[in-house]
Structures are given as structure tokens and as C-alpha cells.
Amino acid sequence: MRRLVAEIDLRPRHLVLPMFVKEGASEPVPIASMPGVVQHTRDSLRKAATEAVSAGVGGLMLFGVPESRDATGTAGVDPDGVLNVALRDLRAEVGDATVLMADTCLDEFTDHGHCGVLDAEGRVDNDATLAVYGEMAVAQAEAGAHLLGPSGMMDGQVGAIREALDAAGHVDTGILAYTAKYSSAFFGPFREAVESQLRGDRKTYQQDSANVREALRELALDLEEGADMVMVKPALAYLDVLRAVAETADVPVAAYQVSGEYAMVEAAAANGWLDRDRTVLETLTGIRRAGADIVLTYWATEVATRLTTE
Ligand code: PBG
């Protein structure tokens, strides 16, 4: 009877797996703060992507870890940069069997670790960054990404990327806008995962956790600029924001269960303090109930497998 009357469900197609690929790696490198998650080699990435697709996940979101970084994040734009190479690998490997997504952001590629380029005073230069995002977006579309995830929270990023894609003929490449991305301590383990060079914080461009109205303003702007889907991030501490966005948006809504949310459950489970499998499913169900059509989670393959075999 419980099954008969359940109000929402969680299916493999709702899940997106974020993945890391490390340039020059000969073995997958474990990420200490995210037990079970690795920085992939090109080969192990292909294998893990195939497993995720077999498990039925709805999408893959790819992040690159380059060997060298510079002030403007050149390696992110370079067609031979690690992320673009990996996108080409995966598109060849899985084709259109899942939605291939790319992180369209500079923080993995800059030597200062910020999501944009800096001005003479060392501040993030919003508009100069937009031009680089445009080039990066075209490179990622050319490498085979179906959907781009601009995560840098620059004002106007969705419009700039849409314009650059259209001008290059990539009219069918979609944009999953990181609409409400908060300046969050929950990104901690991700910084290890991408070997971030950041000192300081992103408070001048990511949102203040005190604000929900601001998220709705960001939503209106992203929709006006042409976002095909929108995202709230992190998930668990922002379920009210997710609910508000889901009630307002007329496009699909995603939520990103971030690295710190993953680490927190894994750490408690490793101590025997939480029932891991139940907790994982409960968090994902809660995120769906709050209004997410799509959930990005590092547990995607495992949960997708469990949902279809149990
Ligand atoms: C920025 C980006 C971040 C995450 C996804 N994209 C880090 C940040 O903004 O500091 C975090 C994801 C996670 O914590 O799992 N490119």
C-alpha cells in the first residue's frame, strides 16, 4: 500500500554522476575526503561512464584536473585540455546513451583558483570572464558535450554562453544554469578533488546562505538569458530554496548534492553512526520531494544499480 500511494519516486534517470578526470594520471587517484570517489585516468573514466550508463543514470557531469594552470585558465579553453579531451573520449564511448555535461567554469584551470579572470587589483573581472566562458563553451560543445553547466556565478554568464554557442552553430547544445549557488562550506572536499589553488573565498560572486529572494532574482535572469534547465546547489541545506525555485521555474530543476554532503554521510557511516544505505536514499528522496527533477550525486551509479536490482 505504501508503494501504491507514494507521492514521488526516485529512478535512475533522475540521477547525474559528477566525475573527475586528471591529466597525466596513470592510475585512478583516491580523494581522501570523498571515500569511494576518484580522480580518473582517461581509461578509468571511460569504464566508469559505461558502468553509469548501464545502471541507467540520466547524465554525467565532467570536471577536469589539469597538470598546469595559469592566470586565465587557458587549459579550459584549449581543445587539447584535459576536460575537452575527456569529453571527446566519453562522447565516442557512450554516444547519446546519456546526457554528457561539462562544467563550464575556470576555477579548475586558474592558478589563483577563482572562477574567473582577475583585474589589475586582483578582483574577479565579471565581464572579462564572460568572454572566456564563451570560448570555453564552444570548445566543450565541439568536444561533444550535450549540456553545459556554467558554475562560476558571473552575472550574464548564461546569455554570453548562449550567444557564443549560437554564433558557432551549436544551437542544440543546452545550458544547465547554476542558478542559485551558495558560498558554501560544503564544497570543501571538492577543492581537494580538483586540487583547487584557491585561497580566500568566493563571497563576491556566490550567494549568501541567508538569502532566498536573491535566488529567485537569479532564476529570473537565467531564464531571460536562455537557460534550458536551472540548478540549486548545495542541496540539503537549501531545500527551501529548491522548493521556491521549483514552484517558480517553467524549466526542469536540478539540485546538486555536493561533495560535503557526500563526505558527511560517508564519515558518519564509517563510524557506524548512520545506516549508510538508508541515509543515502533518504537524502535523495528528500531532494526529489523538495522539487528537484534531477539530482547530481556522487552516489548516482550505486543508487541507480540499487534501484533497479532491489
Ligand atoms: C566550480 C564548482 C564547485 C563545485 C562544482 N563546481 C566548487 C566551488 O564553487 O567552489 C562544487 C561541487 C561539490 O562540492 O561537490 N567549478
PDB file of C-alpha atoms in Angstrom, residues 58-288:
ATOM      1  CA  GLY A  58      20.347  10.228 -16.649  1.00  0.00           C
ATOM      2  CA  GLY A  59      23.609  12.081 -17.139  1.00  0.00           C
ATOM      3  CA  LEU A  60      27.312  12.537 -16.427  1.00  0.00           C
ATOM      4  CA  MET A  61      28.839  15.854 -15.304  1.00  0.00           C
ATOM      5  CA  LEU A  62      32.528  16.118 -16.051  1.00  0.00           C
ATOM      6  CA  PHE A  63      35.219  18.123 -14.225  1.00  0.00           C
ATOM      7  CA  GLY A  64      38.859  18.314 -15.355  1.00  0.00           C
ATOM      8  CA  VAL A  65      42.007  18.427 -13.224  1.00  0.00           C
ATOM      9  CA  PRO A  66      44.797  19.898 -15.400  1.00  0.00           C
ATOM     10  CA  GLU A  67      48.534  19.385 -14.999  1.00  0.00           C
ATOM     11  CA  SER A  68      49.298  23.081 -15.296  1.00  0.00           C
ATOM     12  CA  ARG A  69      47.312  26.207 -14.547  1.00  0.00           C
ATOM     13  CA  ASP A  70      47.657  29.870 -15.449  1.00  0.00           C
ATOM     14  CA  ALA A  71      46.036  33.231 -14.679  1.00  0.00           C
ATOM     15  CA  THR A  72      43.364  32.980 -17.374  1.00  0.00           C
ATOM     16  CA  GLY A  73      42.649  29.250 -17.283  1.00  0.00           C
ATOM     17  CA  THR A  74      43.907  28.587 -20.821  1.00  0.00           C
ATOM     18  CA  ALA A  75      43.747  24.805 -20.361  1.00  0.00           C
ATOM     19  CA  GLY A  76      39.972  25.033 -20.009  1.00  0.00           C
ATOM     20  CA  VAL A  77      39.571  26.566 -23.451  1.00  0.00           C
ATOM     21  CA  ASP A  78      42.255  24.503 -25.213  1.00  0.00           C
ATOM     22  CA  PRO A  79      40.696  21.702 -27.333  1.00  0.00           C
ATOM     23  CA  ASP A  80      43.588  19.528 -26.099  1.00  0.00           C
ATOM     24  CA  GLY A  81      42.964  20.439 -22.447  1.00  0.00           C
ATOM     25  CA  VAL A  82      42.094  17.553 -20.137  1.00  0.00           C
ATOM     26  CA  LEU A  83      38.370  18.284 -19.906  1.00  0.00           C
ATOM     27  CA  ASN A  84      37.854  18.641 -23.647  1.00  0.00           C
ATOM     28  CA  VAL A  85      39.885  15.515 -24.385  1.00  0.00           C
ATOM     29  CA  ALA A  86      37.817  13.568 -21.867  1.00  0.00           C
ATOM     30  CA  LEU A  87      34.569  14.883 -23.333  1.00  0.00           C
ATOM     31  CA  ARG A  88      35.638  13.606 -26.743  1.00  0.00           C
ATOM     32  CA  ASP A  89      36.573  10.234 -25.198  1.00  0.00           C
ATOM     33  CA  LEU A  90      33.204   9.917 -23.486  1.00  0.00           C
ATOM     34  CA  ARG A  91      31.140  11.035 -26.434  1.00  0.00           C
ATOM     35  CA  ALA A  92      32.903   8.380 -28.506  1.00  0.00           C
ATOM     36  CA  GLU A  93      32.346   5.815 -25.770  1.00  0.00           C
ATOM     37  CA  VAL A  94      28.719   6.401 -24.780  1.00  0.00           C
ATOM     38  CA  GLY A  95      27.368   8.441 -27.702  1.00  0.00           C
ATOM     39  CA  ASP A  96      23.850   9.636 -26.978  1.00  0.00           C
ATOM     40  CA  ALA A  97      23.039   6.928 -24.421  1.00  0.00           C
ATOM     41  CA  THR A  98      23.170   9.503 -21.638  1.00  0.00           C
ATOM     42  CA  VAL A  99      23.378  13.284 -21.350  1.00  0.00           C
ATOM     43  CA  LEU A 100      27.012  14.338 -21.350  1.00  0.00           C
ATOM     44  CA  MET A 101      27.555  17.503 -19.328  1.00  0.00           C
ATOM     45  CA  ALA A 102      30.608  19.672 -18.768  1.00  0.00           C
ATOM     46  CA  ASP A 103      31.479  22.114 -16.005  1.00  0.00           C
ATOM     47  CA  THR A 104      31.876  25.456 -17.763  1.00  0.00           C
ATOM     48  CA  CYS A 105      33.987  27.260 -15.193  1.00  0.00           C
ATOM     49  CA  LEU A 106      37.577  28.404 -14.810  1.00  0.00           C
ATOM     50  CA  ASP A 107      38.373  27.520 -11.197  1.00  0.00           C
ATOM     51  CA  GLU A 108      39.942  24.161 -12.001  1.00  0.00           C
ATOM     52  CA  PHE A 109      42.167  25.825 -14.590  1.00  0.00           C
ATOM     53  CA  THR A 110      43.344  29.060 -12.953  1.00  0.00           C
ATOM     54  CA  ASP A 111      46.487  29.304 -10.821  1.00  0.00           C
ATOM     55  CA  HIS A 112      44.648  31.541  -8.329  1.00  0.00           C
ATOM     56  CA  GLY A 113      41.668  29.176  -8.163  1.00  0.00           C
ATOM     57  CA  HIS A 114      38.946  31.753  -8.831  1.00  0.00           C
ATOM     58  CA  CYS A 115      36.072  31.024 -11.188  1.00  0.00           C
ATOM     59  CA  GLY A 116      37.002  33.963 -13.400  1.00  0.00           C
ATOM     60  CA  VAL A 117      39.918  36.049 -14.578  1.00  0.00           C
ATOM     61  CA  LEU A 118      41.216  38.822 -12.306  1.00  0.00           C
ATOM     62  CA  ASP A 119      41.580  42.565 -12.884  1.00  0.00           C
ATOM     63  CA  ALA A 120      44.644  44.651 -12.014  1.00  0.00           C
ATOM     64  CA  GLU A 121      43.527  44.863  -8.369  1.00  0.00           C
ATOM     65  CA  GLY A 122      43.150  41.095  -8.109  1.00  0.00           C
ATOM     66  CA  ARG A 123      39.352  41.154  -8.119  1.00  0.00           C
ATOM     67  CA  VAL A 124      37.316  38.797 -10.281  1.00  0.00           C
ATOM     68  CA  ASP A 125      36.516  40.664 -13.503  1.00  0.00           C
ATOM     69  CA  ASN A 126      32.948  39.657 -14.354  1.00  0.00           C
ATOM     70  CA  ASP A 127      32.748  40.851 -17.946  1.00  0.00           C
ATOM     71  CA  ALA A 128      36.240  39.770 -18.997  1.00  0.00           C
ATOM     72  CA  THR A 129      35.329  36.335 -17.632  1.00  0.00           C
ATOM     73  CA  LEU A 130      32.203  36.134 -19.803  1.00  0.00           C
ATOM     74  CA  ALA A 131      34.318  36.302 -22.957  1.00  0.00           C
ATOM     75  CA  VAL A 132      36.435  33.362 -21.762  1.00  0.00           C
ATOM     76  CA  TYR A 133      33.319  31.365 -20.807  1.00  0.00           C
ATOM     77  CA  GLY A 134      32.023  31.873 -24.353  1.00  0.00           C
ATOM     78  CA  GLU A 135      35.191  30.372 -25.842  1.00  0.00           C
ATOM     79  CA  MET A 136      35.198  27.570 -23.306  1.00  0.00           C
ATOM     80  CA  ALA A 137      31.570  26.732 -24.078  1.00  0.00           C
ATOM     81  CA  VAL A 138      32.244  26.458 -27.798  1.00  0.00           C
ATOM     82  CA  ALA A 139      35.271  24.220 -27.157  1.00  0.00           C
ATOM     83  CA  GLN A 140      33.157  21.944 -24.925  1.00  0.00           C
ATOM     84  CA  ALA A 141      30.322  21.761 -27.443  1.00  0.00           C
ATOM     85  CA  GLU A 142      32.825  20.909 -30.151  1.00  0.00           C
ATOM     86  CA  ALA A 143      34.277  18.203 -27.907  1.00  0.00           C
ATOM     87  CA  GLY A 144      30.832  16.583 -27.664  1.00  0.00           C
ATOM     88  CA  ALA A 145      29.073  17.921 -24.564  1.00  0.00           C
ATOM     89  CA  HIS A 146      25.277  17.887 -24.878  1.00  0.00           C
ATOM     90  CA  LEU A 147      24.667  20.222 -21.951  1.00  0.00           C
ATOM     91  CA  LEU A 148      26.899  22.857 -20.362  1.00  0.00           C
ATOM     92  CA  GLY A 149      26.918  23.712 -16.679  1.00  0.00           C
ATOM     93  CA  PRO A 150      28.172  27.244 -16.096  1.00  0.00           C
ATOM     94  CA  SER A 151      29.012  27.152 -12.366  1.00  0.00           C
ATOM     95  CA  GLY A 152      31.006  30.361 -11.936  1.00  0.00           C
ATOM     96  CA  MET A 153      28.100  32.629 -10.899  1.00  0.00           C
ATOM     97  CA  MET A 154      29.201  35.527 -13.102  1.00  0.00           C
ATOM     98  CA  ASP A 155      26.369  37.908 -13.971  1.00  0.00           C
ATOM     99  CA  GLY A 156      25.271  37.388 -17.561  1.00  0.00           C
ATOM    100  CA  GLN A 157      27.029  34.038 -17.987  1.00  0.00           C
ATOM    101  CA  VAL A 158      24.038  32.208 -19.429  1.00  0.00           C
ATOM    102  CA  GLY A 159      23.375  34.874 -22.055  1.00  0.00           C
ATOM    103  CA  ALA A 160      27.049  35.124 -23.030  1.00  0.00           C
ATOM    104  CA  ILE A 161      27.363  31.352 -23.411  1.00  0.00           C
ATOM    105  CA  ARG A 162      24.089  31.065 -25.383  1.00  0.00           C
ATOM    106  CA  GLU A 163      25.255  33.768 -27.753  1.00  0.00           C
ATOM    107  CA  ALA A 164      28.686  32.201 -28.272  1.00  0.00           C
ATOM    108  CA  LEU A 165      27.193  28.735 -28.857  1.00  0.00           C
ATOM    109  CA  ASP A 166      24.650  30.018 -31.366  1.00  0.00           C
ATOM    110  CA  ALA A 167      27.258  32.060 -33.225  1.00  0.00           C
ATOM    111  CA  ALA A 168      29.386  28.916 -33.600  1.00  0.00           C
ATOM    112  CA  GLY A 169      26.406  26.900 -34.850  1.00  0.00           C
ATOM    113  CA  HIS A 170      25.908  24.900 -31.646  1.00  0.00           C
ATOM    114  CA  VAL A 171      22.230  25.738 -31.432  1.00  0.00           C
ATOM    115  CA  ASP A 172      21.322  22.336 -29.982  1.00  0.00           C
ATOM    116  CA  THR A 173      23.779  22.432 -27.078  1.00  0.00           C
ATOM    117  CA  GLY A 174      21.797  23.149 -23.918  1.00  0.00           C
ATOM    118  CA  ILE A 175      22.587  25.138 -20.791  1.00  0.00           C
ATOM    119  CA  LEU A 176      22.032  23.869 -17.265  1.00  0.00           C
ATOM    120  CA  ALA A 177      22.467  27.100 -15.334  1.00  0.00           C
ATOM    121  CA  TYR A 178      23.876  27.035 -11.822  1.00  0.00           C
ATOM    122  CA  THR A 179      21.188  29.490 -10.813  1.00  0.00           C
ATOM    123  CA  ALA A 180      21.394  29.551  -7.045  1.00  0.00           C
ATOM    124  CA  LYS A 181      24.873  28.563  -5.980  1.00  0.00           C
ATOM    125  CA  TYR A 182      25.738  29.473  -2.432  1.00  0.00           C
ATOM    126  CA  SER A 183      29.125  30.309  -0.962  1.00  0.00           C
ATOM    127  CA  SER A 184      29.242  27.055   0.977  1.00  0.00           C
ATOM    128  CA  ALA A 185      31.489  25.150   3.352  1.00  0.00           C
ATOM    129  CA  PHE A 186      30.015  22.005   1.823  1.00  0.00           C
ATOM    130  CA  PHE A 187      32.272  22.442  -1.232  1.00  0.00           C
ATOM    131  CA  GLY A 188      35.306  21.619   0.951  1.00  0.00           C
ATOM    132  CA  PRO A 189      36.069  18.108  -0.326  1.00  0.00           C
ATOM    133  CA  PHE A 190      35.577  19.207  -3.965  1.00  0.00           C
ATOM    134  CA  ARG A 191      38.510  21.570  -3.551  1.00  0.00           C
ATOM    135  CA  GLU A 192      40.673  18.524  -2.819  1.00  0.00           C
ATOM    136  CA  ALA A 193      39.100  16.651  -5.731  1.00  0.00           C
ATOM    137  CA  VAL A 194      40.133  19.302  -8.261  1.00  0.00           C
ATOM    138  CA  GLU A 195      43.336  20.334  -6.435  1.00  0.00           C
ATOM    139  CA  SER A 196      41.980  23.872  -6.176  1.00  0.00           C
ATOM    140  CA  GLN A 197      44.540  26.638  -5.731  1.00  0.00           C
ATOM    141  CA  LEU A 198      42.013  28.949  -4.093  1.00  0.00           C
ATOM    142  CA  ARG A 199      42.994  30.985  -1.055  1.00  0.00           C
ATOM    143  CA  GLY A 200      40.212  33.058   0.401  1.00  0.00           C
ATOM    144  CA  ASP A 201      36.633  32.578  -0.705  1.00  0.00           C
ATOM    145  CA  ARG A 202      34.070  33.191  -3.446  1.00  0.00           C
ATOM    146  CA  LYS A 203      31.800  35.502  -1.492  1.00  0.00           C
ATOM    147  CA  THR A 204      31.917  38.237  -4.130  1.00  0.00           C
ATOM    148  CA  TYR A 205      30.183  36.004  -6.665  1.00  0.00           C
ATOM    149  CA  GLN A 206      28.492  33.109  -4.852  1.00  0.00           C
ATOM    150  CA  GLN A 207      25.329  33.715  -2.844  1.00  0.00           C
ATOM    151  CA  ASP A 208      24.885  34.368   0.850  1.00  0.00           C
ATOM    152  CA  SER A 209      23.199  31.458   2.623  1.00  0.00           C
ATOM    153  CA  ALA A 210      20.865  33.938   4.337  1.00  0.00           C
ATOM    154  CA  ASN A 211      19.069  34.748   1.075  1.00  0.00           C
ATOM    155  CA  VAL A 212      16.234  33.100  -0.816  1.00  0.00           C
ATOM    156  CA  ARG A 213      14.754  36.117  -2.629  1.00  0.00           C
ATOM    157  CA  GLU A 214      18.120  36.608  -4.293  1.00  0.00           C
ATOM    158  CA  ALA A 215      17.863  33.071  -5.697  1.00  0.00           C
ATOM    159  CA  LEU A 216      14.565  33.952  -7.360  1.00  0.00           C
ATOM    160  CA  ARG A 217      16.141  37.031  -8.908  1.00  0.00           C
ATOM    161  CA  GLU A 218      18.995  34.885 -10.255  1.00  0.00           C
ATOM    162  CA  LEU A 219      16.366  32.489 -11.598  1.00  0.00           C
ATOM    163  CA  ALA A 220      14.508  35.240 -13.465  1.00  0.00           C
ATOM    164  CA  LEU A 221      17.763  36.459 -15.019  1.00  0.00           C
ATOM    165  CA  ASP A 222      18.899  32.971 -16.054  1.00  0.00           C
ATOM    166  CA  LEU A 223      15.543  32.198 -17.680  1.00  0.00           C
ATOM    167  CA  GLU A 224      15.565  35.507 -19.516  1.00  0.00           C
ATOM    168  CA  GLU A 225      19.096  34.753 -20.770  1.00  0.00           C
ATOM    169  CA  GLY A 226      18.020  31.380 -22.161  1.00  0.00           C
ATOM    170  CA  ALA A 227      18.721  28.718 -19.518  1.00  0.00           C
ATOM    171  CA  ASP A 228      17.251  25.347 -20.537  1.00  0.00           C
ATOM    172  CA  MET A 229      17.417  23.942 -17.005  1.00  0.00           C
ATOM    173  CA  VAL A 230      18.341  25.504 -13.673  1.00  0.00           C
ATOM    174  CA  MET A 231      20.147  24.252 -10.586  1.00  0.00           C
ATOM    175  CA  VAL A 232      20.221  24.846  -6.856  1.00  0.00           C
ATOM    176  CA  LYS A 233      23.421  23.986  -5.001  1.00  0.00           C
ATOM    177  CA  PRO A 234      24.180  22.636  -2.398  1.00  0.00           C
ATOM    178  CA  ALA A 235      21.020  20.603  -1.830  1.00  0.00           C
ATOM    179  CA  LEU A 236      20.365  19.539   1.762  1.00  0.00           C
ATOM    180  CA  ALA A 237      20.905  22.877   3.481  1.00  0.00           C
ATOM    181  CA  TYR A 238      18.895  24.659   0.749  1.00  0.00           C
ATOM    182  CA  LEU A 239      15.752  22.568   0.310  1.00  0.00           C
ATOM    183  CA  ASP A 240      13.560  25.627   0.862  1.00  0.00           C
ATOM    184  CA  VAL A 241      15.383  27.428  -1.948  1.00  0.00           C
ATOM    185  CA  LEU A 242      14.915  24.368  -4.146  1.00  0.00           C
ATOM    186  CA  ARG A 243      11.190  24.344  -3.360  1.00  0.00           C
ATOM    187  CA  ALA A 244      10.858  28.061  -4.145  1.00  0.00           C
ATOM    188  CA  VAL A 245      12.753  27.706  -7.426  1.00  0.00           C
ATOM    189  CA  ALA A 246      10.763  24.613  -8.432  1.00  0.00           C
ATOM    190  CA  GLU A 247       7.494  26.459  -7.840  1.00  0.00           C
ATOM    191  CA  THR A 248       8.566  29.382  -9.996  1.00  0.00           C
ATOM    192  CA  ALA A 249      10.631  27.866 -12.817  1.00  0.00           C
ATOM    193  CA  ASP A 250       9.000  26.720 -16.048  1.00  0.00           C
ATOM    194  CA  VAL A 251      12.063  24.640 -16.960  1.00  0.00           C
ATOM    195  CA  PRO A 252      13.412  21.453 -15.349  1.00  0.00           C
ATOM    196  CA  VAL A 253      15.096  21.963 -11.984  1.00  0.00           C
ATOM    197  CA  ALA A 254      18.247  20.207 -10.790  1.00  0.00           C
ATOM    198  CA  ALA A 255      19.816  20.050  -7.340  1.00  0.00           C
ATOM    199  CA  TYR A 256      23.467  19.228  -6.665  1.00  0.00           C
ATOM    200  CA  GLN A 257      24.151  17.051  -3.638  1.00  0.00           C
ATOM    201  CA  VAL A 258      27.699  18.324  -3.225  1.00  0.00           C
ATOM    202  CA  SER A 259      30.966  16.848  -2.014  1.00  0.00           C
ATOM    203  CA  GLY A 260      30.491  17.845   1.637  1.00  0.00           C
ATOM    204  CA  GLU A 261      27.048  16.253   1.756  1.00  0.00           C
ATOM    205  CA  TYR A 262      28.582  13.047   0.440  1.00  0.00           C
ATOM    206  CA  ALA A 263      31.542  13.216   2.854  1.00  0.00           C
ATOM    207  CA  MET A 264      29.342  13.868   5.860  1.00  0.00           C
ATOM    208  CA  VAL A 265      27.248  10.740   5.321  1.00  0.00           C
ATOM    209  CA  GLU A 266      30.241   8.556   4.412  1.00  0.00           C
ATOM    210  CA  ALA A 267      32.161   9.685   7.507  1.00  0.00           C
ATOM    211  CA  ALA A 268      29.257   9.051   9.861  1.00  0.00           C
ATOM    212  CA  ALA A 269      28.578   5.685   8.237  1.00  0.00           C
ATOM    213  CA  ALA A 270      32.250   4.688   8.531  1.00  0.00           C
ATOM    214  CA  ASN A 271      31.958   5.328  12.258  1.00  0.00           C
ATOM    215  CA  GLY A 272      28.855   3.196  12.490  1.00  0.00           C
ATOM    216  CA  TRP A 273      26.802   6.247  13.414  1.00  0.00           C
ATOM    217  CA  LEU A 274      24.381   6.141  10.485  1.00  0.00           C
ATOM    218  CA  ASP A 275      22.882   3.375   8.385  1.00  0.00           C
ATOM    219  CA  ARG A 276      24.616   4.356   5.153  1.00  0.00           C
ATOM    220  CA  ASP A 277      22.296   2.879   2.553  1.00  0.00           C
ATOM    221  CA  ARG A 278      19.116   4.121   4.187  1.00  0.00           C
ATOM    222  CA  THR A 279      20.580   7.576   4.771  1.00  0.00           C
ATOM    223  CA  VAL A 280      21.715   7.908   1.157  1.00  0.00           C
ATOM    224  CA  LEU A 281      18.260   7.054  -0.189  1.00  0.00           C
ATOM    225  CA  GLU A 282      16.537   9.304   2.334  1.00  0.00           C
ATOM    226  CA  THR A 283      18.641  12.334   1.330  1.00  0.00           C
ATOM    227  CA  LEU A 284      17.933  11.755  -2.360  1.00  0.00           C
ATOM    228  CA  THR A 285      14.225  11.223  -1.746  1.00  0.00           C
ATOM    229  CA  GLY A 286      14.111  14.433   0.280  1.00  0.00           C
ATOM    230  CA  ILE A 287      15.763  16.367  -2.531  1.00  0.00           C
ATOM    231  CA  ARG A 288      13.252  14.961  -5.023  1.00  0.00           C
TER     232      ARG A 288
END
